[in-house]
Amino acid sequence: MAQRQPDTGRAGDTATEATGPLDAATAGSGAPPPGDEVFRVETHGIDPIPDDERHGSAKDLFWLWFGSNLTFTYVINGALAVSFGLSFWQATAVVVLGGLAFFAISAAGLSGIRTGTATLVISRAAFGVRGNWPAGVLNWVVSIGYTIVNTVVGTLALEAFFADLGWHGGDLTRALALLVTLALTFAVAMWGHATVQFAERWMAYILAVGFAALLVLVVPGTDTLAPASGPGAAGWSLAFVVMLAGPFSYLPMPADYTRYLPRTTSLRAITWSGALGGFLSSVALGVIGVAAATRTDMTDAVAGTERLLPGWFQPVFLALVLGGSVTNSIITLYSSSLNLQVLGIPWTRSKAIVISAAVTALGSLGALFLTDFTDSLLSFLSLLIIVFAPWGGVFLADMLLRRCRYDTAALHAGRDGAYWYRSGYRPAGVTALLAGMTFAALTCDSELWTGPLVAPLGGADLTLAGSLVAGLVHWALARRTDPAATP
């Protein structure tokens, strides 16, 4: 077995170049190596995974994306689509189209197979080592922000579950619920990649049964004939923004979960496996939200859904909300530890995750006991799509231009590598990102910011189109200025 690379995020790490396909005999045995076993702390971080430690198959991605997206957030999103004025069938169509975005997210995982490293390391090729840093900071903020939101939702659901059991302890019960929620999330993410995949698979089995029962209980009686209340351009665009924001938020993550797969794993296999997982769970739960919104007031989505359920199922429903919050928090917290290494934290992944867990705990404590800033946090996080939609457009365009071929050693070489470009910045990538961000800011319609072009566009929110603008600008500039980098 080749000597294992140190688990660190420093720029001077050594790495084996991986730019082309290898023979099947050297692409991984399929058995988990000692550094990536269930219930053992993973020894790798953003360092490239050696070929003789590659293992697993594309079907692992189905359970990862299926389990992590069995979260109540999609029920809320479906209900929001109806609140924007769409009918049942119109909102359902938006839910389905939003779910199709997982095909792009899953396909982006090919970069992890080719390089054996994390997405935010690979994006250095598009933006330059220094140009990649601001997006890395914001992505860590977003990951922790959504982990806090999920933790708060899971804690409140568990507190309500305790209340149904007759445990009314006030702040003590809430503190216990928070401790349990944090422990479930942190323990799995701390152990690392193999345990994350194991937990997502087995929690998916349980949650799928529960949410299938919820689907059966909520959808019958849906008013499918209720007409739309004239959503207009604003209603349609907001519905698409809500539905696509979830898949888009995963763009900095897919390679984190494909970097252990054998190099012979095909693009078709990973695309279909991961995409079907995310599509099925997000669409099923989105339809539940759409159906519920035609039957009751979903301003408070948890309370509104509970009103539609028989008393015996309500404790199960609260357990589903908790479980879905934990499965989603696990992957965001795990990726945040890799993110910190990309930013230069000179610690192992397992140590870096303590920082993310501590910030998550403090944020959750503040939201639950000091002040309710959850709505403000969500508004802030949703505004960051102005950055991440264009970032995703540049990253995907760059990956297509390169045909997913990277110099793995150069990704970790800092100023001595090919991806240092000009003082650490790649002009084509940074310019395209700024162009996409400008377009997104001008057409964004959120609680914290309304762009000047929203009114002339009839209230339409075209924030997500910033990804197309950024991708096209990058395509044009890169082909002209960096022909050697775009085979």
XYZ file of C-alpha atoms in Angstrom, residues 152-405:
254
model
C -32.747 24.592 15.714
C -35.554 22.922 13.736
C -34.489 19.471 14.950
C -34.221 20.671 18.548
C -37.709 22.191 18.537
C -39.142 19.013 16.999
C -37.454 16.855 19.640
C -38.654 19.216 22.395
C -42.214 18.868 21.084
C -41.729 15.092 20.971
C -40.654 15.126 24.616
C -43.762 17.200 25.429
C -45.972 14.557 23.777
C -44.350 12.034 26.100
C -45.232 14.205 29.080
C -41.784 15.694 29.672
C -42.341 19.395 30.354
C -39.058 20.681 31.693
C -38.911 24.130 30.120
C -35.388 25.272 29.315
C -33.951 22.034 30.698
C -35.912 19.951 28.195
C -34.909 22.274 25.367
C -31.258 22.066 26.411
C -31.460 18.259 26.447
C -33.073 18.273 22.996
C -30.294 20.521 21.693
C -27.611 18.300 23.200
C -29.092 15.172 21.597
C -29.439 16.866 18.185
C -25.873 18.193 18.255
C -24.481 14.858 19.438
C -26.180 12.906 16.630
C -24.841 15.316 14.027
C -21.331 15.826 15.382
C -20.553 12.175 16.130
C -21.285 11.029 12.577
C -19.534 13.967 10.893
C -16.539 13.606 13.231
C -15.993 9.949 12.290
C -15.904 10.975 8.660
C -16.671 9.816 5.136
C -17.438 6.110 5.670
C -19.626 6.743 8.721
C -21.438 9.587 6.952
C -22.356 7.271 4.076
C -23.344 4.475 6.472
C -25.543 6.763 8.556
C -27.213 8.370 5.544
C -28.097 4.954 4.125
C -29.650 3.553 7.285
C -31.420 6.749 8.244
C -32.764 6.896 4.687
C -34.393 3.482 5.151
C -36.235 4.684 8.256
C -37.093 8.179 7.072
C -38.312 6.947 3.675
C -40.934 4.751 5.342
C -42.052 7.597 7.591
C -42.269 10.203 4.843
C -44.075 7.711 2.573
C -46.703 7.386 5.299
C -46.843 11.188 5.549
C -47.388 11.372 1.786
C -50.315 8.938 2.052
C -51.857 10.884 4.927
C -51.528 14.367 3.402
C -52.007 14.065 -0.366
C -55.525 12.517 -0.404
C -58.008 15.357 -0.198
C -55.735 17.766 -2.037
C -57.609 20.467 -3.953
C -55.972 19.816 -7.305
C -58.584 21.903 -9.125
C -57.974 25.114 -7.208
C -57.017 27.782 -9.758
C -53.844 29.809 -9.517
C -54.288 33.285 -8.060
C -52.384 35.002 -10.839
C -48.777 34.394 -9.791
C -47.344 36.454 -12.634
C -43.631 36.661 -13.363
C -42.837 37.376 -9.712
C -44.636 34.285 -8.396
C -43.130 31.943 -10.971
C -39.597 33.255 -10.540
C -39.734 33.170 -6.725
C -41.027 29.598 -6.834
C -38.120 28.549 -9.046
C -35.608 30.365 -6.841
C -36.925 28.560 -3.759
C -36.887 25.148 -5.448
C -33.475 25.518 -7.071
C -31.731 27.109 -4.103
C -31.540 23.734 -2.335
C -29.714 21.851 -5.115
C -27.539 24.903 -5.896
C -26.365 25.036 -2.277
C -24.692 21.639 -2.816
C -22.482 22.795 -5.695
C -19.399 23.247 -3.460
C -19.800 19.683 -2.124
C -20.215 16.849 -4.699
C -16.518 15.912 -5.008
C -16.309 15.646 -1.200
C -18.332 12.440 -1.498
C -16.923 11.000 -4.738
C -13.209 11.389 -4.026
C -12.959 7.857 -2.608
C -14.597 6.162 -5.605
C -12.369 4.108 -7.949
C -11.087 6.096 -10.895
C -12.900 3.760 -13.301
C -16.322 4.847 -11.988
C -18.226 6.279 -14.957
C -19.831 9.685 -15.322
C -23.135 8.063 -16.254
C -23.140 5.907 -13.128
C -22.465 8.708 -10.657
C -24.827 11.114 -12.412
C -27.820 8.801 -12.402
C -27.199 7.380 -8.929
C -26.762 10.689 -7.154
C -29.373 12.552 -9.173
C -32.097 9.957 -8.624
C -31.433 10.038 -4.897
C -31.762 13.805 -4.609
C -34.610 13.973 -7.126
C -36.834 11.356 -5.483
C -36.574 12.705 -1.955
C -36.831 16.408 -2.833
C -39.786 15.903 -5.197
C -41.718 13.612 -2.842
C -41.384 16.020 0.068
C -42.029 19.042 -2.129
C -45.315 17.509 -3.307
C -46.296 16.940 0.339
C -45.775 20.668 0.947
C -47.750 21.631 -2.161
C -50.627 19.333 -1.177
C -50.664 20.540 2.428
C -50.776 24.185 1.329
C -53.996 23.549 -0.635
C -55.644 22.201 2.527
C -54.498 24.402 5.401
C -52.534 27.481 6.401
C -48.831 26.638 6.137
C -47.418 29.892 7.508
C -46.019 27.707 10.292
C -45.253 24.643 8.180
C -44.710 22.229 11.072
C -47.928 23.237 12.874
C -49.855 23.344 9.599
C -48.790 19.832 8.633
C -49.589 18.523 12.115
C -53.183 19.735 11.746
C -53.625 17.358 8.807
C -52.378 14.296 10.685
C -54.127 11.887 13.045
C -53.042 12.177 16.674
C -51.241 8.848 16.696
C -48.946 9.908 13.844
C -47.935 13.301 15.224
C -45.052 11.977 17.396
C -43.788 10.050 14.351
C -44.006 13.240 12.303
C -41.891 15.137 14.848
C -39.327 12.327 14.755
C -39.236 12.663 10.964
C -38.544 16.388 11.223
C -35.711 15.682 13.676
C -34.238 12.887 11.548
C -34.370 14.946 8.359
C -32.655 17.869 10.086
C -29.856 15.607 11.309
C -29.252 13.871 7.959
C -28.894 17.214 6.212
C -26.710 18.718 8.946
C -24.327 15.758 8.817
C -23.170 16.405 5.247
C -22.978 20.194 5.654
C -20.956 19.867 8.864
C -18.632 17.261 7.334
C -17.986 19.389 4.236
C -17.368 22.425 6.433
C -14.363 20.658 7.984
C -12.838 20.126 4.519
C -13.701 23.745 3.755
C -11.619 24.928 6.717
C -8.629 22.970 5.450
C -9.018 24.619 2.046
C -8.891 27.985 3.822
C -5.555 27.033 5.349
C -6.404 25.745 8.836
C -3.269 23.603 9.495
C -5.196 20.900 11.371
C -6.467 17.458 10.527
C -10.041 17.240 9.295
C -11.190 15.673 12.553
C -9.739 18.592 14.527
C -11.001 21.247 12.124
C -14.557 19.983 12.488
C -14.461 20.931 16.175
C -14.387 24.596 15.092
C -17.494 24.132 12.936
C -19.274 22.184 15.681
C -18.461 24.825 18.303
C -19.779 27.671 16.122
C -22.887 25.617 15.342
C -23.496 24.994 19.037
C -23.063 28.677 19.947
C -25.333 29.806 17.123
C -27.999 27.279 18.084
C -27.828 28.319 21.744
C -28.306 31.932 20.754
C -31.272 31.133 18.519
C -32.999 28.951 21.102
C -32.321 30.775 24.366
C -31.228 34.356 23.750
C -32.943 35.777 20.694
C -34.854 34.445 17.726
C -32.584 35.343 14.844
C -33.480 32.301 12.724
C -35.569 34.323 10.253
C -32.834 36.934 9.894
C -30.233 34.211 9.397
C -32.325 32.538 6.715
C -32.796 35.854 4.918
C -29.046 36.459 4.980
C -28.240 32.956 3.753
C -30.774 33.187 0.940
C -29.171 36.471 -0.158
C -25.836 34.692 -0.635
C -27.249 32.980 -3.712
C -26.098 36.199 -5.420
C -22.593 34.777 -4.956
C -23.123 31.039 -5.215
C -25.252 30.905 -8.343
C -22.510 32.672 -10.382
C -19.794 30.697 -8.580
C -21.505 27.475 -9.619
C -21.841 28.695 -13.203
C -18.113 29.397 -13.456
C -17.128 26.127 -11.778
C -19.336 23.987 -14.036
C -18.300 25.869 -17.193
C -14.641 25.459 -16.277
C -15.119 21.757 -15.614
C -16.742 21.320 -19.034
C -14.015 23.290 -20.787
C -11.335 21.122 -19.184
C -13.372 17.969 -19.785
C -12.795 17.392 -16.092
C -9.029 17.015 -16.534
